[in-house]
PDB file of C-alpha atoms and ligand atoms in Angstrom:
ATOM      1  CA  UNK A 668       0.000   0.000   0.000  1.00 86.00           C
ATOM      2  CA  UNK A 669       2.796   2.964   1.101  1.00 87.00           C
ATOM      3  CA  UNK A 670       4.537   1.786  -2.146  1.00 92.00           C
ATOM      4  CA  UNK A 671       1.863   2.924  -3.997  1.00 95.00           C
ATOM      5  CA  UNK A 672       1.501   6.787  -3.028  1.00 95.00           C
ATOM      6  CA  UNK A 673       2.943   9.189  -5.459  1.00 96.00           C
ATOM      7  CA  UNK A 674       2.446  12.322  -3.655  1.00 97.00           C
ATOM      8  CA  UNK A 675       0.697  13.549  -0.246  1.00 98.00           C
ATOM      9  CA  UNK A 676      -1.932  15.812  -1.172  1.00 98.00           C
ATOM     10  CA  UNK A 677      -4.095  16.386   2.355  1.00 98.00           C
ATOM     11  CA  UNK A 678      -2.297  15.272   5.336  1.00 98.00           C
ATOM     12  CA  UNK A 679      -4.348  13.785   8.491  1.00 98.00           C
ATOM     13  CA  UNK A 680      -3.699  16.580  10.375  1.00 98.00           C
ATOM     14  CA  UNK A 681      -5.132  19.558   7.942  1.00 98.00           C
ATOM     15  CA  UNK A 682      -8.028  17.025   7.822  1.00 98.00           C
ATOM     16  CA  UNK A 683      -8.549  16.856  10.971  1.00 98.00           C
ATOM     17  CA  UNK A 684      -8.911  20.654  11.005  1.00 98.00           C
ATOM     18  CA  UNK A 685     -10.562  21.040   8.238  1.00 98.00           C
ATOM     19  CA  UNK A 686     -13.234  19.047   9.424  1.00 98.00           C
ATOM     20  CA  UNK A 687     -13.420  20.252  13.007  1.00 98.00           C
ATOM     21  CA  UNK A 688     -14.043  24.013  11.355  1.00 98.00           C
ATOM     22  CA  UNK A 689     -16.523  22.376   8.749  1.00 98.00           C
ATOM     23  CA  UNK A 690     -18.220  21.097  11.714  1.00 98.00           C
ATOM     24  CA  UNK A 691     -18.502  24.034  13.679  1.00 97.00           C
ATOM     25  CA  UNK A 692     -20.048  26.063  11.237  1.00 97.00           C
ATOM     26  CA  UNK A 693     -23.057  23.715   9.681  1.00 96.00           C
ATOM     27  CA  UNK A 694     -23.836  23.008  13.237  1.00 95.00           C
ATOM     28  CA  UNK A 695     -23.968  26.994  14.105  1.00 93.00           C
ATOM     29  CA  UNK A 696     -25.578  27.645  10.343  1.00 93.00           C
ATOM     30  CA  UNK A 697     -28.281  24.456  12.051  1.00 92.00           C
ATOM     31  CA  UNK A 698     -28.922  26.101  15.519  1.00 89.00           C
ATOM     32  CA  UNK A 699     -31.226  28.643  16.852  1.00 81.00           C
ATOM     33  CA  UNK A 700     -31.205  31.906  15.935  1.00 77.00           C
ATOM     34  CA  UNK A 701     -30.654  30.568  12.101  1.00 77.00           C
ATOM     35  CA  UNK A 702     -32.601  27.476  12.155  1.00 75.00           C
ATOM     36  CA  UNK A 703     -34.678  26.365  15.065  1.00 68.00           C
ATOM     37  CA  UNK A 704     -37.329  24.486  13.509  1.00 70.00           C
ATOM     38  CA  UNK A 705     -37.265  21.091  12.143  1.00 72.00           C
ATOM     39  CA  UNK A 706     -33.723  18.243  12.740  1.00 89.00           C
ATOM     40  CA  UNK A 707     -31.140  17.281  10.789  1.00 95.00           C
ATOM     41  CA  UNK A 708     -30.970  14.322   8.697  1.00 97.00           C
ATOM     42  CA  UNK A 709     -26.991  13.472   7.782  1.00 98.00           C
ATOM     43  CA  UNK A 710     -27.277  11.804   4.069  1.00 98.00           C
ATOM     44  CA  UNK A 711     -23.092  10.343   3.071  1.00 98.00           C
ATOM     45  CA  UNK A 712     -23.039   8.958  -0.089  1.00 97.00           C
ATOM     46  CA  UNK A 713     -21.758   5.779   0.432  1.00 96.00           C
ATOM     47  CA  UNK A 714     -18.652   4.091  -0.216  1.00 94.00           C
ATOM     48  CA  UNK A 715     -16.724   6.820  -0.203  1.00 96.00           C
ATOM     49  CA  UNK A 716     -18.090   9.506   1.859  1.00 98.00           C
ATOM     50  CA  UNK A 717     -18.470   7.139   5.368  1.00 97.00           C
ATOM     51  CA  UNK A 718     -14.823   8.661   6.795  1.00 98.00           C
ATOM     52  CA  UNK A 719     -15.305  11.671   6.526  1.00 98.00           C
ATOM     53  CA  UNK A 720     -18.993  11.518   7.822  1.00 98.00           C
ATOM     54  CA  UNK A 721     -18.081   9.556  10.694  1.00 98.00           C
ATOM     55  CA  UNK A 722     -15.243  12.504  11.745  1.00 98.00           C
ATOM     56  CA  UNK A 723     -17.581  15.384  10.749  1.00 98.00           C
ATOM     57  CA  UNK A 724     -20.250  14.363  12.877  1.00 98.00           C
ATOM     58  CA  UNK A 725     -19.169  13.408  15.535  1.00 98.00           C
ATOM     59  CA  UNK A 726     -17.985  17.463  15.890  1.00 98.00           C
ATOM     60  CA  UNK A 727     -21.112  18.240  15.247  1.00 96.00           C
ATOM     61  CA  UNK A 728     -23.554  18.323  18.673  1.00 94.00           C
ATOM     62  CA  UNK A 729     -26.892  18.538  17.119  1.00 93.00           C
ATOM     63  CA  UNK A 730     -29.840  15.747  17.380  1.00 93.00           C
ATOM     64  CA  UNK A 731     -29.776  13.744  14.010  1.00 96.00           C
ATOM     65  CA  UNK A 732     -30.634  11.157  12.226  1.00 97.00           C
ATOM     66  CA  UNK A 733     -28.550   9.302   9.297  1.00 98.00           C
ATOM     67  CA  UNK A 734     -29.974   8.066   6.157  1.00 98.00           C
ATOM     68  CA  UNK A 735     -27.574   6.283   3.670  1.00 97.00           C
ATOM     69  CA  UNK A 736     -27.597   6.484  -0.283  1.00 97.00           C
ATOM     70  CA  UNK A 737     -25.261   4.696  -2.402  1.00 96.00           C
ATOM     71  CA  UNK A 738     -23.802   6.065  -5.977  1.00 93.00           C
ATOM     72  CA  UNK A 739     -21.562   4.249  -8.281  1.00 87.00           C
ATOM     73  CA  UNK A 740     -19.620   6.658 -10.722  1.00 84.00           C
ATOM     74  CA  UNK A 741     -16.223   5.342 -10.901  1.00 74.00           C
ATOM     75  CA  UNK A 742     -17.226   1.233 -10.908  1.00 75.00           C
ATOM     76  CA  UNK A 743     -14.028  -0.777 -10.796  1.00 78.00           C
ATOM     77  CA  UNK A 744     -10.923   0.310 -11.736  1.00 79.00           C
ATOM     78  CA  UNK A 745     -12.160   3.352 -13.359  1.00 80.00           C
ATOM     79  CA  UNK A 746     -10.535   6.988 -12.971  1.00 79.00           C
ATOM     80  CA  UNK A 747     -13.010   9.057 -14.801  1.00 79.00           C
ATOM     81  CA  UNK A 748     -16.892   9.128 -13.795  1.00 76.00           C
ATOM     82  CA  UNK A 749     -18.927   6.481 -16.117  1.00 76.00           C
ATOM     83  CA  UNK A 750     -22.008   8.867 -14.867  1.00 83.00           C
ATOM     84  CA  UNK A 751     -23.581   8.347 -11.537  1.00 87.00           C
ATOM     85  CA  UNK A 752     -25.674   5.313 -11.130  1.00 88.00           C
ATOM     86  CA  UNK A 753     -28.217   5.238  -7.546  1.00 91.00           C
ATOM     87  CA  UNK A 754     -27.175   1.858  -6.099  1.00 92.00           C
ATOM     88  CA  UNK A 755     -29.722   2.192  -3.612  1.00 94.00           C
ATOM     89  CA  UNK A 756     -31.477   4.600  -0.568  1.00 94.00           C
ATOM     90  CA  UNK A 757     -32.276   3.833   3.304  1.00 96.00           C
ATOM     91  CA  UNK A 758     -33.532   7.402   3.924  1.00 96.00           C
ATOM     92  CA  UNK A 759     -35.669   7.143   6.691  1.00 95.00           C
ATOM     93  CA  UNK A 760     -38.603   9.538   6.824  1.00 95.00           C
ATOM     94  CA  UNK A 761     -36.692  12.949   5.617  1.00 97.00           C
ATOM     95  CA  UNK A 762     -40.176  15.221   5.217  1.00 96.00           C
ATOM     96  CA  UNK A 763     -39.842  18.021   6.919  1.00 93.00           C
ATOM     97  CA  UNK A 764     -36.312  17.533   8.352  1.00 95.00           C
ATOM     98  CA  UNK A 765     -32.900  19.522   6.919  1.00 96.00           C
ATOM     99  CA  UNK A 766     -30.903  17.041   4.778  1.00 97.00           C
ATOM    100  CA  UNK A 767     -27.142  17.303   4.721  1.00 98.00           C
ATOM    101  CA  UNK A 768     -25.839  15.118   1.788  1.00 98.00           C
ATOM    102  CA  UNK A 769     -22.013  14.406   2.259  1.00 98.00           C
ATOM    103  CA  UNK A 770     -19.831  13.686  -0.247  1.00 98.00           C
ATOM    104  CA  UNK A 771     -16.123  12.663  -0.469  1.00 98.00           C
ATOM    105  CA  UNK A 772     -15.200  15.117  -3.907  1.00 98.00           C
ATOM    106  CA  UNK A 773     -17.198  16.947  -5.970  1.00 97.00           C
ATOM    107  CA  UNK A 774     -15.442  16.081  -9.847  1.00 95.00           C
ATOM    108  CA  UNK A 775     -18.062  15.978 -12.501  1.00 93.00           C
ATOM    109  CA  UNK A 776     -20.640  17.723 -10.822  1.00 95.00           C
ATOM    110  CA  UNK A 777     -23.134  14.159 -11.653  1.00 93.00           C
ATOM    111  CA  UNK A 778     -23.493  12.812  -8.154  1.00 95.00           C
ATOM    112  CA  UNK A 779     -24.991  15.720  -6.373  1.00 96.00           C
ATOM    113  CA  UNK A 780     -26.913  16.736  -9.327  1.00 95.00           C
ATOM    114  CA  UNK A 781     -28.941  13.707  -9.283  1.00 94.00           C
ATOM    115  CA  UNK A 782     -28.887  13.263  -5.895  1.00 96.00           C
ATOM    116  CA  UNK A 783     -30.157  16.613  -4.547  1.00 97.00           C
ATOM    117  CA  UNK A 784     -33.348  16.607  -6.382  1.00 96.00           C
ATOM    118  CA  UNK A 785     -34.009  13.103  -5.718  1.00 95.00           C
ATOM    119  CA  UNK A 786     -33.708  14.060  -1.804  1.00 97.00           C
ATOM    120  CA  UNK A 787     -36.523  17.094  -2.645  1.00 97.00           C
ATOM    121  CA  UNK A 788     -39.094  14.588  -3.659  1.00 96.00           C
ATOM    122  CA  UNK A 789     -39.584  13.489  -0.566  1.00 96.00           C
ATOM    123  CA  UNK A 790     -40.280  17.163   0.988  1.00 97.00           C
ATOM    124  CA  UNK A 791     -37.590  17.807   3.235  1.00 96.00           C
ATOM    125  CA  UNK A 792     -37.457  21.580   4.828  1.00 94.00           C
ATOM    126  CA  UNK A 793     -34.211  21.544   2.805  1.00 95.00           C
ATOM    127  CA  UNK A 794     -31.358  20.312   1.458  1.00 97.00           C
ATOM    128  CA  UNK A 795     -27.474  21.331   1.964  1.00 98.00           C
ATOM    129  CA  UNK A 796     -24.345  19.598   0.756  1.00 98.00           C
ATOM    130  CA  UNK A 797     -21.131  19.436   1.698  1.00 98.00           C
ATOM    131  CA  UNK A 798     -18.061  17.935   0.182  1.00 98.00           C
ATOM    132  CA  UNK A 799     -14.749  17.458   1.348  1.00 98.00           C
ATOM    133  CA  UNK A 800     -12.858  17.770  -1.881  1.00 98.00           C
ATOM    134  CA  UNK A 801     -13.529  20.040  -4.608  1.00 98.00           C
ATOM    135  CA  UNK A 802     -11.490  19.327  -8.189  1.00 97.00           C
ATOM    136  CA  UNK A 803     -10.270  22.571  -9.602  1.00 97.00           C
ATOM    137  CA  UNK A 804     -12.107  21.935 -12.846  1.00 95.00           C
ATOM    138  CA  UNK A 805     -15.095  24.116 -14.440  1.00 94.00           C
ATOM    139  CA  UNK A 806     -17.947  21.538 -14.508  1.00 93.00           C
ATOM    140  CA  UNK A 807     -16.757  20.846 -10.841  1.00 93.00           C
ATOM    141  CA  UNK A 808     -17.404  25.024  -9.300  1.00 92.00           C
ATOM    142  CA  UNK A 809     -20.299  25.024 -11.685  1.00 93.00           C
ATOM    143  CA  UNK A 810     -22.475  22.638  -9.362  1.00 95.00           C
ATOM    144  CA  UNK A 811     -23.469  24.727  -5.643  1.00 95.00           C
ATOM    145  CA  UNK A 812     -22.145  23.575  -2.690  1.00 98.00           C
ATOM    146  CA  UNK A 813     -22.909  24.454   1.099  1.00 98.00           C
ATOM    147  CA  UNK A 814     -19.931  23.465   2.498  1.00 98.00           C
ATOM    148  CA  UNK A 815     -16.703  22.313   0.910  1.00 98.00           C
ATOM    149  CA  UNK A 816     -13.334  21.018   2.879  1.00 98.00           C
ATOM    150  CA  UNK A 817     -10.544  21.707   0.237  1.00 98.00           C
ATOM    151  CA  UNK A 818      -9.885  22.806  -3.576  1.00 98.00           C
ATOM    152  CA  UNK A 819      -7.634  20.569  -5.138  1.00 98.00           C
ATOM    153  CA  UNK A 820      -6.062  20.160  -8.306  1.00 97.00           C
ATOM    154  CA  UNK A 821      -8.036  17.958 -11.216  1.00 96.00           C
ATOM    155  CA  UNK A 822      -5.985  14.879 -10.141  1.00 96.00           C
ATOM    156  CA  UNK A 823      -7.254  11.169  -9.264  1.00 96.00           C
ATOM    157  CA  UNK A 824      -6.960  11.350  -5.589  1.00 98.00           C
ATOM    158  CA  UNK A 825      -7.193   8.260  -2.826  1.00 98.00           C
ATOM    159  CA  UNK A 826      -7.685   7.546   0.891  1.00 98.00           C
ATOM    160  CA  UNK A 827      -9.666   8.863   3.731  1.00 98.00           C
ATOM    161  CA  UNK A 828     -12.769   6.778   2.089  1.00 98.00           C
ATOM    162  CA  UNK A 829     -11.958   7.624  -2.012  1.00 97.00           C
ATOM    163  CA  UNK A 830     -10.700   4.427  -3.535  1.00 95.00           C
ATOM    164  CA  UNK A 831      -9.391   2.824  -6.457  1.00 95.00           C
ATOM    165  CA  UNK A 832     -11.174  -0.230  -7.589  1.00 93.00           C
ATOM    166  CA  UNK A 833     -12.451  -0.089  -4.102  1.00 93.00           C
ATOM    167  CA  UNK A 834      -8.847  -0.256  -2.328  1.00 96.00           C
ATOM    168  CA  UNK A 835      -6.967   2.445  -0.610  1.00 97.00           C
ATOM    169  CA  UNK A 836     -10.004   3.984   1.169  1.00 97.00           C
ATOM    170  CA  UNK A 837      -8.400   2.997   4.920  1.00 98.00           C
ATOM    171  CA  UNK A 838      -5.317   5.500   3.998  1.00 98.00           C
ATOM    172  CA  UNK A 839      -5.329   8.202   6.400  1.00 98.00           C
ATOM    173  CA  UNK A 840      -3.989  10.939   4.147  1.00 98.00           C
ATOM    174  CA  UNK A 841      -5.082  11.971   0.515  1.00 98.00           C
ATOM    175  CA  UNK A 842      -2.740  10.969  -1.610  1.00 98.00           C
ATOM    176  CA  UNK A 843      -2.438  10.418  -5.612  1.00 98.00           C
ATOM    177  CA  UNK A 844      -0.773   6.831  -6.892  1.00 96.00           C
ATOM    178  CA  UNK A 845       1.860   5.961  -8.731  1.00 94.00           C
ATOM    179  CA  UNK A 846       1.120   4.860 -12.247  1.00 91.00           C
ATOM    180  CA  UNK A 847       2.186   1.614 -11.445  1.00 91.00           C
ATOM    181  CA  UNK A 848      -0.409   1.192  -9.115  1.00 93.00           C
ATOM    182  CA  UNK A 849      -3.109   1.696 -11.291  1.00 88.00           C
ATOM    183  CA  UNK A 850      -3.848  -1.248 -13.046  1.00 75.00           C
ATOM    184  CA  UNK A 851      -3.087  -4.152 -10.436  1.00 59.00           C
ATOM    185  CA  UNK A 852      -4.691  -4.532  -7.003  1.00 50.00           C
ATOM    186  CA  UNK A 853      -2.573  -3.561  -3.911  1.00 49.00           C
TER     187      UNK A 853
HETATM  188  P1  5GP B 268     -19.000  13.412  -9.733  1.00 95.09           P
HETATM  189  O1  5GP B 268     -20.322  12.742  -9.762  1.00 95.09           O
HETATM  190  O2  5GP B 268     -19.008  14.811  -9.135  1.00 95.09           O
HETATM  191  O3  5GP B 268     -18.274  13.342 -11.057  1.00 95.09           O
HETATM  192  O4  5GP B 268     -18.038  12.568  -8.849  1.00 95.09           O
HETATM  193  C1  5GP B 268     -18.336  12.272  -7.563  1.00 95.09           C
HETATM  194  C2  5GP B 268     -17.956  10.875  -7.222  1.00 95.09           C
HETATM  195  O5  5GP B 268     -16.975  10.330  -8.098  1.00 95.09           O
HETATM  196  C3  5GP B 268     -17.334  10.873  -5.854  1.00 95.09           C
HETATM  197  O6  5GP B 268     -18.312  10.587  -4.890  1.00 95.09           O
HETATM  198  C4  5GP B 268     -16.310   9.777  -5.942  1.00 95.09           C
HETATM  199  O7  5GP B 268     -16.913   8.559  -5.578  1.00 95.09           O
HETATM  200  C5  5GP B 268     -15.944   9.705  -7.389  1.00 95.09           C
HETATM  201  N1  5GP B 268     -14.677  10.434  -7.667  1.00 95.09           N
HETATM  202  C6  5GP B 268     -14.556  11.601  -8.330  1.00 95.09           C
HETATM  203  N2  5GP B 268     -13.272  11.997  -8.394  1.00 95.09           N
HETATM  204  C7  5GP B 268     -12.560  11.045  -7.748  1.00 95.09           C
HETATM  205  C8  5GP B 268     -11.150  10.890  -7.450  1.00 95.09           C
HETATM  206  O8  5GP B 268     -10.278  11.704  -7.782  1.00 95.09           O
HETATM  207  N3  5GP B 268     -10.810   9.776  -6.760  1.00 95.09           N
HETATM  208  C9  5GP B 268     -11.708   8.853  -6.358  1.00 95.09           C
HETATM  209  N4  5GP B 268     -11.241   7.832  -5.673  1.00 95.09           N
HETATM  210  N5  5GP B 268     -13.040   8.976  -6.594  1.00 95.09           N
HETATM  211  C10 5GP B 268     -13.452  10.061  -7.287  1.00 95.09           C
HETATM  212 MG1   MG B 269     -18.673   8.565  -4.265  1.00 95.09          MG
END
């Protein structure tokens, strides 16, 4: 696995922070005077989003519920989106209740744009997002976001939940690969 990383993008620590002042202000922008009315319902796009959830949350000191949807855009070994497919939804009852979708990156713009209006069928009070990574490319700032972690270059990035051919997601650091890890399993 360490033999594979090219480059440290993100290290633990900035995520840490990152997350910690992520946290601090969707729980302020979700507590009386701003919104007092109505709970949270956290929404991570599963696979890749569950890390970064499970660390954002648990800054955040607010009564919620989680509801889980799964997206496939990058099935395999792929390093470009194939276009986001819904793999399948446990929601819970969001009607009424302010939806946080999470997300690990925000590339394509295809996730959240599907997503988002599939959440608003079901007559939440609203929906926010928030992503930890956004790709410096224009399809990628085009798409409205909430709450995002970092900008990053338009690279294929791994760890801290993103994956490659579902691998790597354990890594505790963002990192890129080496070329010759691309193309064989770990
Ligand atoms: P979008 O739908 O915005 O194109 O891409 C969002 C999804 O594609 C993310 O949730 C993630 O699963 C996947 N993705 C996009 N860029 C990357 C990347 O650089 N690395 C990895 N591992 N996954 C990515
Ligand atoms: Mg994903």
């Amino acid at each position: 696995m360490q033999a594979d990383i090219d480059r440290i993008l993100i290290t633990r620590q900035q995520i840490a922070e990152r997350v910690r002042e992520l946290a601090l202000r969707i729980t302020a922008d979700h507590s009386p005077p701003i919104l007092d009315a109505g709970e949270i319902t956290i929404v991570p796009i599963l696979t890749g989003a569950v890390i970064f959830t499970a660390d954002l949350i648990r800054h955040m000191p607010l009564a919620m519920k989680i509801g889980l949807i799964t997206v496939s855009s990058y099935p395999g070994a792929a390093v470009q989106s194939k276009g986001a497919q819904l793999l399948g939804r446990q929601l819970g009852d969001i009607r009424g209740r302010h939806v946080l979708v999470v997300d690990d990156i925000l590339d394509s713009g295809g996730t959240l744009r599907m997503v988002v209006p599939l959440l608003q069928q079901y007559g939440p009070a609203g929906v926010k997002t928030c992503v930890l990574l956004r790709k410096d490319r224009p399809a990628a700032r085009d798409v409205p976001v909430d709450y995002v972690g970092f900008d990053i270059p338009d690279q294929f990035v791994v760890g801290y939940g993103l994956d490659y051919d579902d691998y790597y997601r354990n890594l505790p650091e963002i990192v890129t690969l080496r070329p010759s890890a691309m193309g064989k399993s770990p």
